[in-house]
PDB file of C-alpha atoms in Angstrom:
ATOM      1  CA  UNK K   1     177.231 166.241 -86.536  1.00 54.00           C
ATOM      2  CA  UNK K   2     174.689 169.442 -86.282  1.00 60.00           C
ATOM      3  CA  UNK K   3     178.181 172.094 -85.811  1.00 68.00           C
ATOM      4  CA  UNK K   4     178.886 170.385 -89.540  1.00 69.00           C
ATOM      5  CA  UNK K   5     175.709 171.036 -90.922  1.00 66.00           C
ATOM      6  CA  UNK K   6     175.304 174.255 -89.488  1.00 72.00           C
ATOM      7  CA  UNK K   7     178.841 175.074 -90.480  1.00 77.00           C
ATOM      8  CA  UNK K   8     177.770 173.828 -94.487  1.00 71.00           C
ATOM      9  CA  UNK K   9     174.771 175.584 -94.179  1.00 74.00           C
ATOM     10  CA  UNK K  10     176.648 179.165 -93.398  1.00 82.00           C
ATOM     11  CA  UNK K  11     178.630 178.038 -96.059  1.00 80.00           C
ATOM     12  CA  UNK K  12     175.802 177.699 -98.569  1.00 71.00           C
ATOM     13  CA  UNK K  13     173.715 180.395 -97.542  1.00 77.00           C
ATOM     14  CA  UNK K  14     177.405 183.217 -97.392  1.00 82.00           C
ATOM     15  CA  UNK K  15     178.785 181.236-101.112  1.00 81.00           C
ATOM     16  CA  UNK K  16     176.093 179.380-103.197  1.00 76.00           C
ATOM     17  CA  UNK K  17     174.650 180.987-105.652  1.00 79.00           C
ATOM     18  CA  UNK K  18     171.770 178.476-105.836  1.00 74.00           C
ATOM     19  CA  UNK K  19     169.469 180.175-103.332  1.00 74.00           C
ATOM     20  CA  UNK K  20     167.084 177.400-103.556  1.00 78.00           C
ATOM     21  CA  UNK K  21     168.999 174.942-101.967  1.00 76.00           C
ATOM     22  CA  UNK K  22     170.911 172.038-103.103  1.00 77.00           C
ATOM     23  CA  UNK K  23     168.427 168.924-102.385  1.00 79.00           C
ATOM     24  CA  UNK K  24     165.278 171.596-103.880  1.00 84.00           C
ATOM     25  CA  UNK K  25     167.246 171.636-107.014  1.00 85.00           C
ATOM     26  CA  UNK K  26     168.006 168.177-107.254  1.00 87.00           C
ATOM     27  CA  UNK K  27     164.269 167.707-107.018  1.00 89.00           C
ATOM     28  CA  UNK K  28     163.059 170.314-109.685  1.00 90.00           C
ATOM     29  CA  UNK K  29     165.194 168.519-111.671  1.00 91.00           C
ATOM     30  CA  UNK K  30     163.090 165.241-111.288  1.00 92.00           C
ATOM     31  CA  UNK K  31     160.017 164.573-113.262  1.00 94.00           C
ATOM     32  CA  UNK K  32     157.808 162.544-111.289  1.00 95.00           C
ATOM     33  CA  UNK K  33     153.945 162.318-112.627  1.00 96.00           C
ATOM     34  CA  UNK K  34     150.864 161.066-111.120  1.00 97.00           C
ATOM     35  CA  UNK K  35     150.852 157.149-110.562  1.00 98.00           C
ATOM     36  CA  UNK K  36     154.965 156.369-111.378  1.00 98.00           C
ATOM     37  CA  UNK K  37     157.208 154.342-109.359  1.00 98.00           C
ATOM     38  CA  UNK K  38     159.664 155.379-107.930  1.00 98.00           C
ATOM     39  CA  UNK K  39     163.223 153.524-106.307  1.00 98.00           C
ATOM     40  CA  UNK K  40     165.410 155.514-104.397  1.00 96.00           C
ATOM     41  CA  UNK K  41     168.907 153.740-104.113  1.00 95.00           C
ATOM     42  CA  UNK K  42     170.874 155.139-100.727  1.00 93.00           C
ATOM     43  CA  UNK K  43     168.221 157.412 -99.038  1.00 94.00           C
ATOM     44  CA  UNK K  44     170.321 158.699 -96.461  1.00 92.00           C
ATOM     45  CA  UNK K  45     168.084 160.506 -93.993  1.00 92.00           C
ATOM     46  CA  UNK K  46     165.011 160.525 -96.416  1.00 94.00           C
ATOM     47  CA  UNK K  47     165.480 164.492 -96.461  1.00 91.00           C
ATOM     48  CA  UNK K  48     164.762 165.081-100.311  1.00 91.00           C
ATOM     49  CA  UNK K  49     160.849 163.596 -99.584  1.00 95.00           C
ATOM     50  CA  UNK K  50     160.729 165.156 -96.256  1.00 93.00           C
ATOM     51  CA  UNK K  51     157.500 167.449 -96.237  1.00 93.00           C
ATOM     52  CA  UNK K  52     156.709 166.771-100.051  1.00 95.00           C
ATOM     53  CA  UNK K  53     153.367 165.157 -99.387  1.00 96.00           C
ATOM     54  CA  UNK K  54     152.470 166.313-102.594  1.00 95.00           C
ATOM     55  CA  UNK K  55     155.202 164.431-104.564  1.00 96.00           C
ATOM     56  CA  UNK K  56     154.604 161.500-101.926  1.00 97.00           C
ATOM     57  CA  UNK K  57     150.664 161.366-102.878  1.00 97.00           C
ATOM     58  CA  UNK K  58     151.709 161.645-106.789  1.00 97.00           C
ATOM     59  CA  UNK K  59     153.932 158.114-106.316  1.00 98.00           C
ATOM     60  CA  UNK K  60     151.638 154.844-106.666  1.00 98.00           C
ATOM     61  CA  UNK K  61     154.953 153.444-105.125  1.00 98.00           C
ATOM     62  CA  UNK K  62     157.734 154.918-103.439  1.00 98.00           C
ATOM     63  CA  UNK K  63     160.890 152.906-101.980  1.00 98.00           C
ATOM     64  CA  UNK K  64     163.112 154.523-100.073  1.00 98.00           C
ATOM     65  CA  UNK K  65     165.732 151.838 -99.613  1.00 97.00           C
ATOM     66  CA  UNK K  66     169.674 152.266 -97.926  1.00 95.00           C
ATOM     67  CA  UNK K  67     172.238 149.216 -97.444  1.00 93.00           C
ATOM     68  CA  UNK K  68     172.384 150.371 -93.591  1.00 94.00           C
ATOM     69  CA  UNK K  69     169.525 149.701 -91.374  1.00 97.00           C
ATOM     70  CA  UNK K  70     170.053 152.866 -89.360  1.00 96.00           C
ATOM     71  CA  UNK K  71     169.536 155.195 -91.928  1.00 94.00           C
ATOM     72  CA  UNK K  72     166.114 153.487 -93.265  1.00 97.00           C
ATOM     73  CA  UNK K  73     165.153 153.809 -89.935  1.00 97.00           C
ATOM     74  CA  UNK K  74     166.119 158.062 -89.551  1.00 96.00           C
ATOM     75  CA  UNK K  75     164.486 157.927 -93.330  1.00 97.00           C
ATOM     76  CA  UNK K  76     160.900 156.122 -91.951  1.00 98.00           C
ATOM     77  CA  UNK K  77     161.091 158.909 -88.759  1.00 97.00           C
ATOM     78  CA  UNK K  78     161.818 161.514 -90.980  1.00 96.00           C
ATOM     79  CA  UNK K  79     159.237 160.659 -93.685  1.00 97.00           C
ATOM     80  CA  UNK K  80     156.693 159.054 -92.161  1.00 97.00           C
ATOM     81  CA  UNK K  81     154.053 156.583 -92.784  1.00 97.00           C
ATOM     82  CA  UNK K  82     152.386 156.772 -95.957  1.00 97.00           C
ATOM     83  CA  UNK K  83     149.907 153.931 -98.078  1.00 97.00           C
ATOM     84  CA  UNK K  84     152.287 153.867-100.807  1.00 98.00           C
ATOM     85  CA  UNK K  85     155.879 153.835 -98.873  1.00 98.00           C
ATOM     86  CA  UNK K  86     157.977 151.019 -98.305  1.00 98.00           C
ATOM     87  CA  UNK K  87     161.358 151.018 -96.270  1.00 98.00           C
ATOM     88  CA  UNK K  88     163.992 148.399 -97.208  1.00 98.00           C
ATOM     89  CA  UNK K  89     167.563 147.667 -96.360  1.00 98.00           C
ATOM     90  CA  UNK K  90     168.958 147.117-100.146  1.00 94.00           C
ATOM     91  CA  UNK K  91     172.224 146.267-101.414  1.00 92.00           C
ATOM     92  CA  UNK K  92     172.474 148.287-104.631  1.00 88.00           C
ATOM     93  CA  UNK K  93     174.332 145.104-106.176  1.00 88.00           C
ATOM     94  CA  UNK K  94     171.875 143.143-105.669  1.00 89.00           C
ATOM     95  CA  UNK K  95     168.672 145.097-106.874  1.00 90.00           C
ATOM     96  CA  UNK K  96     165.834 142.446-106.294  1.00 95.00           C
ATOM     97  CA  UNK K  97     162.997 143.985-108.927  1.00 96.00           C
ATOM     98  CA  UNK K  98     163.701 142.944-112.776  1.00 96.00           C
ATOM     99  CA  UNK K  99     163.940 145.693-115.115  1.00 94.00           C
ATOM    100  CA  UNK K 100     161.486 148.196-116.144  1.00 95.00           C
ATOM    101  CA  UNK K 101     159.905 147.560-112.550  1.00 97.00           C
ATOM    102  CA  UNK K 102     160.213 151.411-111.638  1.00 98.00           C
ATOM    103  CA  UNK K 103     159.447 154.262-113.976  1.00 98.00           C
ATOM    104  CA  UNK K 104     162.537 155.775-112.102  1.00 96.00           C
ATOM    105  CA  UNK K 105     165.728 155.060-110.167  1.00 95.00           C
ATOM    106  CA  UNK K 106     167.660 157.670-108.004  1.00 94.00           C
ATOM    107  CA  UNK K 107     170.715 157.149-106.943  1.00 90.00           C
ATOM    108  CA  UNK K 108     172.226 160.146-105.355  1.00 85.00           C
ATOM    109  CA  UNK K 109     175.580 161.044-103.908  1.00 73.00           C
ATOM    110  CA  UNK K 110     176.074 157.654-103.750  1.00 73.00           C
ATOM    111  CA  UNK K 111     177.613 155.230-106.525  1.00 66.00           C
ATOM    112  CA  UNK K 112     180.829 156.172-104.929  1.00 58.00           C
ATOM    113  CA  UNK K 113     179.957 153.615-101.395  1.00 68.00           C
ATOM    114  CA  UNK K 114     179.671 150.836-104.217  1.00 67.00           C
ATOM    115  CA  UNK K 115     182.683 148.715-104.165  1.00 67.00           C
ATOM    116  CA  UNK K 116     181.718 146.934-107.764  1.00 71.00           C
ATOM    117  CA  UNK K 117     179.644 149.672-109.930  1.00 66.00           C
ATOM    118  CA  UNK K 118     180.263 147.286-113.051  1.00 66.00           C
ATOM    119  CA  UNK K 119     177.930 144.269-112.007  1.00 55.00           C
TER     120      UNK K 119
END
């Protein structure tokens, strides 16, 4: 697993234009204020909140959630423990929050593990 990242990150760093990364421009990209929700469909690793504290602190509620139980548990030891984090194994097609619950929804690089995306 590291010889592929460190293979894609030779890749990136030789080829991308994007100096700033990819997951640092997926991030700019997101407008999270002071006190919002926030639901994170398929977390992965947790890497996009991985040492932003800052963004962290400016969630009243952050939920990093993942259908497999391994990967919320790299996200939690990659994240850490914060007040206003909560770690759940989710099935995306079965979202248990009604609507409006979360000011916003992320769901990326990942609509494509969901066998029914019209539910």
């Amino acid at each position: 697993m590291n010889n592929i990242r460190n293979r894609a990150e030779e890749i990136h760093e030789k080829y991308s234009t994007n100096k700033m990364g990819f997951g640092n421009w997926i991030i700019s990209n997101y407008r999270i204020g002071k006190g919002m929700k926030v639901l994170e469909l398929g977390c992965g690793t947790g890497d996009m909140w991985k040492n932003r504290e800052s963004l962290i602190g400016d969630c009243s509620k952050l939920i990093l959630s993942d259908f497999s139980e391994g990967m919320v548990a790299v996200a939690k030891e990659n994240v850490g423990n914060y007040d206003n984090i909560e770690y759940m194994v989710l099935d995306i097609q079965e979202i248990p929050y009604e609507d409006e619950t979360f000011d916003i929804v992320i769901a990326n690089m990942m609509l494509y593990h969901v066998p029914d995306i019209y539910i």
